[in-house]
CSV table of C-alpha atoms and ligand atoms in Angstrom, one decimal:
chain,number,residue,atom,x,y,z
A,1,UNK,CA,-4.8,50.4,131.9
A,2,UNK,CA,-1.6,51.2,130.2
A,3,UNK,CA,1.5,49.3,131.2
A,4,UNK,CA,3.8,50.7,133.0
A,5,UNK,CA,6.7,52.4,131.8
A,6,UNK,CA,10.0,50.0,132.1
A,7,UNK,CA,13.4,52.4,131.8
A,8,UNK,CA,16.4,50.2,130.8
A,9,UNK,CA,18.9,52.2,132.0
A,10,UNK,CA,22.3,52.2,129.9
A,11,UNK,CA,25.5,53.2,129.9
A,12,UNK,CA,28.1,53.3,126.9
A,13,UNK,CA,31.8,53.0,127.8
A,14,UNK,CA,34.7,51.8,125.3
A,15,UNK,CA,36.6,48.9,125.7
A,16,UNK,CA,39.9,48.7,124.0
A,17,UNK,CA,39.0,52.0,122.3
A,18,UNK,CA,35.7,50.4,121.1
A,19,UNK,CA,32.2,51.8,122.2
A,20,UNK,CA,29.9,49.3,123.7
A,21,UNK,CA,26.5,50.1,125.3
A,22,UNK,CA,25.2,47.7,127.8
A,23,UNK,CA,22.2,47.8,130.1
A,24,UNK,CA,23.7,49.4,133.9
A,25,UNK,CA,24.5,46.7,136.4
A,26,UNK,CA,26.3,44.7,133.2
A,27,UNK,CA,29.8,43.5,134.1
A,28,UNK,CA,32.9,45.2,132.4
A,29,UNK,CA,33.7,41.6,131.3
A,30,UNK,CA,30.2,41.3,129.9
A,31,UNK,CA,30.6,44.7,128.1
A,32,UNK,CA,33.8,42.9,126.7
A,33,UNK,CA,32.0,40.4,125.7
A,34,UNK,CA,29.5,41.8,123.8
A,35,UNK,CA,32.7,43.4,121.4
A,36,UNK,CA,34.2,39.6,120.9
A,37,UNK,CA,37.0,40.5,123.4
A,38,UNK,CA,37.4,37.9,125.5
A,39,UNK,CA,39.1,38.3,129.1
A,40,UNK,CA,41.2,35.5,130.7
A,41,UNK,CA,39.1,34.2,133.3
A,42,UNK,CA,39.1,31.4,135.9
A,43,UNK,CA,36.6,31.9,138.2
A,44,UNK,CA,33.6,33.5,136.7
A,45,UNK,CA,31.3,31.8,134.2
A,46,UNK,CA,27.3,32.7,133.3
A,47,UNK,CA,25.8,30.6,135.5
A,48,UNK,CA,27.3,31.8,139.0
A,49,UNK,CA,27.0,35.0,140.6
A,50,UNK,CA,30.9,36.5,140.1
A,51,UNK,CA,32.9,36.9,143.4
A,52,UNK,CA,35.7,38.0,141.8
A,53,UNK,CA,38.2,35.3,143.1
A,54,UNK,CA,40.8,34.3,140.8
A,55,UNK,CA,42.5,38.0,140.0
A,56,UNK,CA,42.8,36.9,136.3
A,57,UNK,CA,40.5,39.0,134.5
A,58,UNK,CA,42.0,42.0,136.1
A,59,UNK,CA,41.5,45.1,133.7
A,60,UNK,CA,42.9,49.0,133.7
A,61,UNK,CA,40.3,51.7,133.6
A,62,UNK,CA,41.7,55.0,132.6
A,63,UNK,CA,41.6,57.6,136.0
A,64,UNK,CA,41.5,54.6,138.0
A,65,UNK,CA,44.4,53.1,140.4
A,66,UNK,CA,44.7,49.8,140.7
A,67,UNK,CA,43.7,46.6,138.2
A,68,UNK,CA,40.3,45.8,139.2
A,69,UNK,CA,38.8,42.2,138.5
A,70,UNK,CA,36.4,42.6,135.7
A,71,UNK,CA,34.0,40.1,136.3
A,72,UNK,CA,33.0,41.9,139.1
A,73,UNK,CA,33.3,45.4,138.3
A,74,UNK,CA,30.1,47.3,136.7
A,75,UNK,CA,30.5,49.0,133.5
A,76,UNK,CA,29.6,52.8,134.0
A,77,UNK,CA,28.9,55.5,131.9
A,78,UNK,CA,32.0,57.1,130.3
A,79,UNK,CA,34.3,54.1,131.3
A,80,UNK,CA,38.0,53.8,129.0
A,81,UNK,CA,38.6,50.1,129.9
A,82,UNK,CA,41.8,48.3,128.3
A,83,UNK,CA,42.1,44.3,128.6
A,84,UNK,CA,45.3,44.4,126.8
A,85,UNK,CA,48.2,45.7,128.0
A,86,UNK,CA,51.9,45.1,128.9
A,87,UNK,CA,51.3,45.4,132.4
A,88,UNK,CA,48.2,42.9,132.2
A,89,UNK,CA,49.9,40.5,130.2
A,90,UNK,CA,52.8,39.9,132.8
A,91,UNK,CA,50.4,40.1,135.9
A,92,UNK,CA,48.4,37.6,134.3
A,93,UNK,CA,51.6,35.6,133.8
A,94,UNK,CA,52.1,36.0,137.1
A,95,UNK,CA,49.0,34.9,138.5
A,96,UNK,CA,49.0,31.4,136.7
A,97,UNK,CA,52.0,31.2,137.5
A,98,UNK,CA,51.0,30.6,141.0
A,99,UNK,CA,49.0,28.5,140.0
A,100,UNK,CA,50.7,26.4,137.8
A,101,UNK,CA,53.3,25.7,140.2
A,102,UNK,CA,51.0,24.5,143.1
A,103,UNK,CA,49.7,22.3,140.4
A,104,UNK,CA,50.2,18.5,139.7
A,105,UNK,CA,52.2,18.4,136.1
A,106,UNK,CA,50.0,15.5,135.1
A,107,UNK,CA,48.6,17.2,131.9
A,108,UNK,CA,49.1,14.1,129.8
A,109,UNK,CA,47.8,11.6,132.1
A,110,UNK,CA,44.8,13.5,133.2
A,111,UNK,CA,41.2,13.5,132.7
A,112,UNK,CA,40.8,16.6,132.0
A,113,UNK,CA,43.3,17.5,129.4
A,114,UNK,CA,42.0,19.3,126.7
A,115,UNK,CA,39.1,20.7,128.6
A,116,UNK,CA,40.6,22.6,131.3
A,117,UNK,CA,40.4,25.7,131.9
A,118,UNK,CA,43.5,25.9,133.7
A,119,UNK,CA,45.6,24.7,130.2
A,120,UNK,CA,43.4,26.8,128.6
A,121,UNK,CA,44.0,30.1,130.4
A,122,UNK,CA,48.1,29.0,130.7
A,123,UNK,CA,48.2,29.0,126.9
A,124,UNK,CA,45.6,32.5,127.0
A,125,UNK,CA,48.2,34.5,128.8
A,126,UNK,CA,51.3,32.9,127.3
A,127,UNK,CA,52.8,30.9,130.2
A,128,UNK,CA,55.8,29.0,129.0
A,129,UNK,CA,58.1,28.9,131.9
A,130,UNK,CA,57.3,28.3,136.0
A,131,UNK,CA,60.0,30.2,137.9
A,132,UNK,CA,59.3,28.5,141.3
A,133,UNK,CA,59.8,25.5,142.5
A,134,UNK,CA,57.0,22.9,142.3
A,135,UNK,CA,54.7,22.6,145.3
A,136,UNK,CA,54.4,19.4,147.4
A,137,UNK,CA,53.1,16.5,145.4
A,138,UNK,CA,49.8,15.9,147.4
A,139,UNK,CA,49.2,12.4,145.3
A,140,UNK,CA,52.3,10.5,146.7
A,141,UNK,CA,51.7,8.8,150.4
A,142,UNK,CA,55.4,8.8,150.6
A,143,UNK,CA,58.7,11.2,149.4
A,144,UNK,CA,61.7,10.7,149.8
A,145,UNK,CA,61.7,7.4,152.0
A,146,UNK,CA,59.4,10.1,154.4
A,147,UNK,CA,55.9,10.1,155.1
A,148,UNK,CA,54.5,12.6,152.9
A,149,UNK,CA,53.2,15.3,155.1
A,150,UNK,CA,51.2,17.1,152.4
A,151,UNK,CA,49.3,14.0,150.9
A,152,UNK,CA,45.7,14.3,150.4
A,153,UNK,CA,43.9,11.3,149.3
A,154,UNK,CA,41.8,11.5,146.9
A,155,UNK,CA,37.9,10.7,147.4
A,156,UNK,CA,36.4,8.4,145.3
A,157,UNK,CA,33.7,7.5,147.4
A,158,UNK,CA,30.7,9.2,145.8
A,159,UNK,CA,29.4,6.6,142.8
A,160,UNK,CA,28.9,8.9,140.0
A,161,UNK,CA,32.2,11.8,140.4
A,162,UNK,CA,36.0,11.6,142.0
A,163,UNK,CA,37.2,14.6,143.7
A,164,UNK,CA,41.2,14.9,143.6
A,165,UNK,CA,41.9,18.2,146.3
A,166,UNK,CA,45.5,18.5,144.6
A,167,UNK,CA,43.9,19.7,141.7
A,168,UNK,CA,41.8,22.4,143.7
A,169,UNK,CA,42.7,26.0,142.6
A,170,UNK,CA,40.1,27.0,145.1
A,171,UNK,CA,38.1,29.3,142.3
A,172,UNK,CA,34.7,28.5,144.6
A,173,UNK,CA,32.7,27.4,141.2
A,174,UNK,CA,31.5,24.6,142.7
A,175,UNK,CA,30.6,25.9,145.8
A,176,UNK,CA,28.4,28.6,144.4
A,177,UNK,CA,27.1,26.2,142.1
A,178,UNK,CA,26.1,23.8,144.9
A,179,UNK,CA,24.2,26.7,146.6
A,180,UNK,CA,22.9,28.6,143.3
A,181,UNK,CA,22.0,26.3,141.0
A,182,UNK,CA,21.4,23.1,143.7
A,183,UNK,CA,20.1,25.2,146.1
A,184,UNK,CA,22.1,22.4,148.6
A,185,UNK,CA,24.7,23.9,150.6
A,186,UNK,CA,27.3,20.8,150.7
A,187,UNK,CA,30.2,22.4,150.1
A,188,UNK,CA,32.5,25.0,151.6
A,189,UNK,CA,36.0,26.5,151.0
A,190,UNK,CA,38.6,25.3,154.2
A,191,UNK,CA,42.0,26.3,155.2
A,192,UNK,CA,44.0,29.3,153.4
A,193,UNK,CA,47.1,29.7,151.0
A,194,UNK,CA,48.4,26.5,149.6
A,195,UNK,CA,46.3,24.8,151.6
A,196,UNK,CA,42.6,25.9,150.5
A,197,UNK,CA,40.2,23.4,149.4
A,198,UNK,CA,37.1,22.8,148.7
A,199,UNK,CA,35.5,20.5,151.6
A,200,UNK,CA,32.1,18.5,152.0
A,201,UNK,CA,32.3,18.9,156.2
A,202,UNK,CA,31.7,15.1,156.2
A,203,UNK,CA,34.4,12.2,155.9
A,204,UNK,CA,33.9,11.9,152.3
A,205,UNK,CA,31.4,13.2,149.9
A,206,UNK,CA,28.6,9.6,150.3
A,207,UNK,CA,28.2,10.9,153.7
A,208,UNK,CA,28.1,14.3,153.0
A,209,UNK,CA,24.9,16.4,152.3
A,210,UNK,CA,25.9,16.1,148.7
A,211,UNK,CA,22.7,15.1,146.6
A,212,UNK,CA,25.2,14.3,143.7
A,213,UNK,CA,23.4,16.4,141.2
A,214,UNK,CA,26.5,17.3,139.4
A,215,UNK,CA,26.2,21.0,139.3
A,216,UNK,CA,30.0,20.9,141.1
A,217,UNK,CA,31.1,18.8,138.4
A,218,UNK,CA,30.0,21.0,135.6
A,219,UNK,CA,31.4,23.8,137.3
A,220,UNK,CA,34.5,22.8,138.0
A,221,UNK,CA,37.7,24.0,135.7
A,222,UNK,CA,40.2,21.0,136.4
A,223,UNK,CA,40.2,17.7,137.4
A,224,UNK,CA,39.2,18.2,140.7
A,225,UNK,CA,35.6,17.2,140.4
A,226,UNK,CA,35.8,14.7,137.9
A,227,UNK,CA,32.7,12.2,136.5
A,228,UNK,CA,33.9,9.1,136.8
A,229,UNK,CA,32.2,7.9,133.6
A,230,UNK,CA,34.9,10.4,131.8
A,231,UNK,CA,37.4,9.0,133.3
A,232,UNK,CA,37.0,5.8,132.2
A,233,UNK,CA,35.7,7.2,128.8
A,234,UNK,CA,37.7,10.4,128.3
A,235,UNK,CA,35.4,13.2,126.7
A,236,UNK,CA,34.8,12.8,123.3
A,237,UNK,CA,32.3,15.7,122.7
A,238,UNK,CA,32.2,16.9,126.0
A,239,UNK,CA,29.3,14.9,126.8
A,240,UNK,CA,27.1,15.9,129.5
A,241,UNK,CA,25.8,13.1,131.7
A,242,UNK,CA,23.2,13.6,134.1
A,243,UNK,CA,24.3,12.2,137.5
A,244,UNK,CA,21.1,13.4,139.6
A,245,UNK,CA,20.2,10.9,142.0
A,246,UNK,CA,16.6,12.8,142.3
A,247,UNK,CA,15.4,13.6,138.8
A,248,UNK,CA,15.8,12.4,135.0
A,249,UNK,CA,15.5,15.5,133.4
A,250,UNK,CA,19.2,15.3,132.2
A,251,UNK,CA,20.3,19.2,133.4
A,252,UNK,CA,22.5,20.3,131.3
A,253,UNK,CA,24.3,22.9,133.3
A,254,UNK,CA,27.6,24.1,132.5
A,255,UNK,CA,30.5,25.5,133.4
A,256,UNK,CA,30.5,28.2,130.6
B,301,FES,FE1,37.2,37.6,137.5
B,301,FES,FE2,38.1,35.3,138.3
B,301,FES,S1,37.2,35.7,136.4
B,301,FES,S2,38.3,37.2,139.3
């Protein structure tokens, strides 16, 4: 018999006054993407289902209120989306901002400098200067003479990664990678505000239901979930190392 007929619906919209058709159900930040224009994101990457979590790729869309996220929000049919704006620049600003300043200043010191996403996206939106006052310093046991009430060891207990919750911008990567790339449910987001992190449910991640495959790691923009073998190495070419305690394919899953 003859095949059956497949439609691939499209829709053309423009994107900073350039046309871009993309098959419907594509992202406005995939439409983007296809025209070279690259939105600041945090949260979103190509291997994870977008929730839409950080707030950084916000976009306007003309005859729309609002700045919706655009790794969330479907490209449609007639669409006039604009990534670059006045308005966009300083809520972006703004948002890593927020970040930034619930954020240990350890740049130079830390694993992860030069592949961060965090640096990366401060630099991307032009972030020179933190207007509040920095956040508790979760990596001292003591301030001031004072038990520090905001300390949060870090976890080192799992062989192959570290996981540092002061680093956390609670972006749920890892969490959906767990789930949609593991297919292990291990982690979770807990608590709200300045105080959300990612959290295992156990005492520490070796007696957690953490398989240590390493999709966290991967997906992780900062420090937080850290291989330990970087640490000790640093991260030359970004080397991939396969930490699954099940497997020696050597999965190569990543972050972007
Ligand atoms: Fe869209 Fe984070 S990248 S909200």
């Amino acid at each position: 018999g003859t095949p059956a007929r497949t439609s691939a619906a499209t829709v053309t919209l423009t994107v900073d006054g350039q046309p871009v058709t993309v098959p419907a159900g594509t992202s406005v930040m995939r439409a983007a993407a296809e025209l070279g224009i690259d939105i600041p994101k945090l949260c979103a990457t190509d291997s994870v289902e977008p929730i839409g979590s950080c707030r950084l790729c916000m976009v306007e869309i003309e005859g729309r209120r609002g700045t919706p996220a655009s790794c969330t929000t479907p490209a449609e049919d007639g669409m006039q989306v604009h990534t670059q704006t006045d308005q966009l620049a300083k809520l972006r600003r703004g948002v890593m901002e927020l970040y930034i300043s619930d954020h240990p200043l350890d740049c130079l010191t830390c694993a992860a400098n030069g592949d961060c996403r965090l640096q990366d996206m401060a630099g991307a939106v032009g972030l020179r200067d933190v207007r509040y006052a920095p956040g508790a310093n979760h990596h001292q046991p003591r301030q001031n003479g004072e038990a520090n009430p905001r300390y949060i060891p870090q976890d080192e207990t799992n062989p192959y990664f570290t996981y540092d919750p002061a680093k956390c911008i609670a972006c749920y990567r890892c969490v959906r990678a767990c789930e949609e790339v593991q297919g292990t449910f291990a982690l979770t987001l807990e608590r709200r505000g300045f105080e959300a992190r990612i959290s295992t449910g156990a005492a520490d991640f070796l007696s957690s239901d953490c398989v240590s495959c390493g999709a966290c790691v991967q997906a992780c923009p900062t420090a937080t979930l850290q291989e330990k073998a970087v640490i000790d190495q640093g991260t030359p070419d970004r080397a991939v190392l396969t930490t699954c305690a099940y497997c020696g394919v050597g999965c190569t899953f990543r972050a972007e």
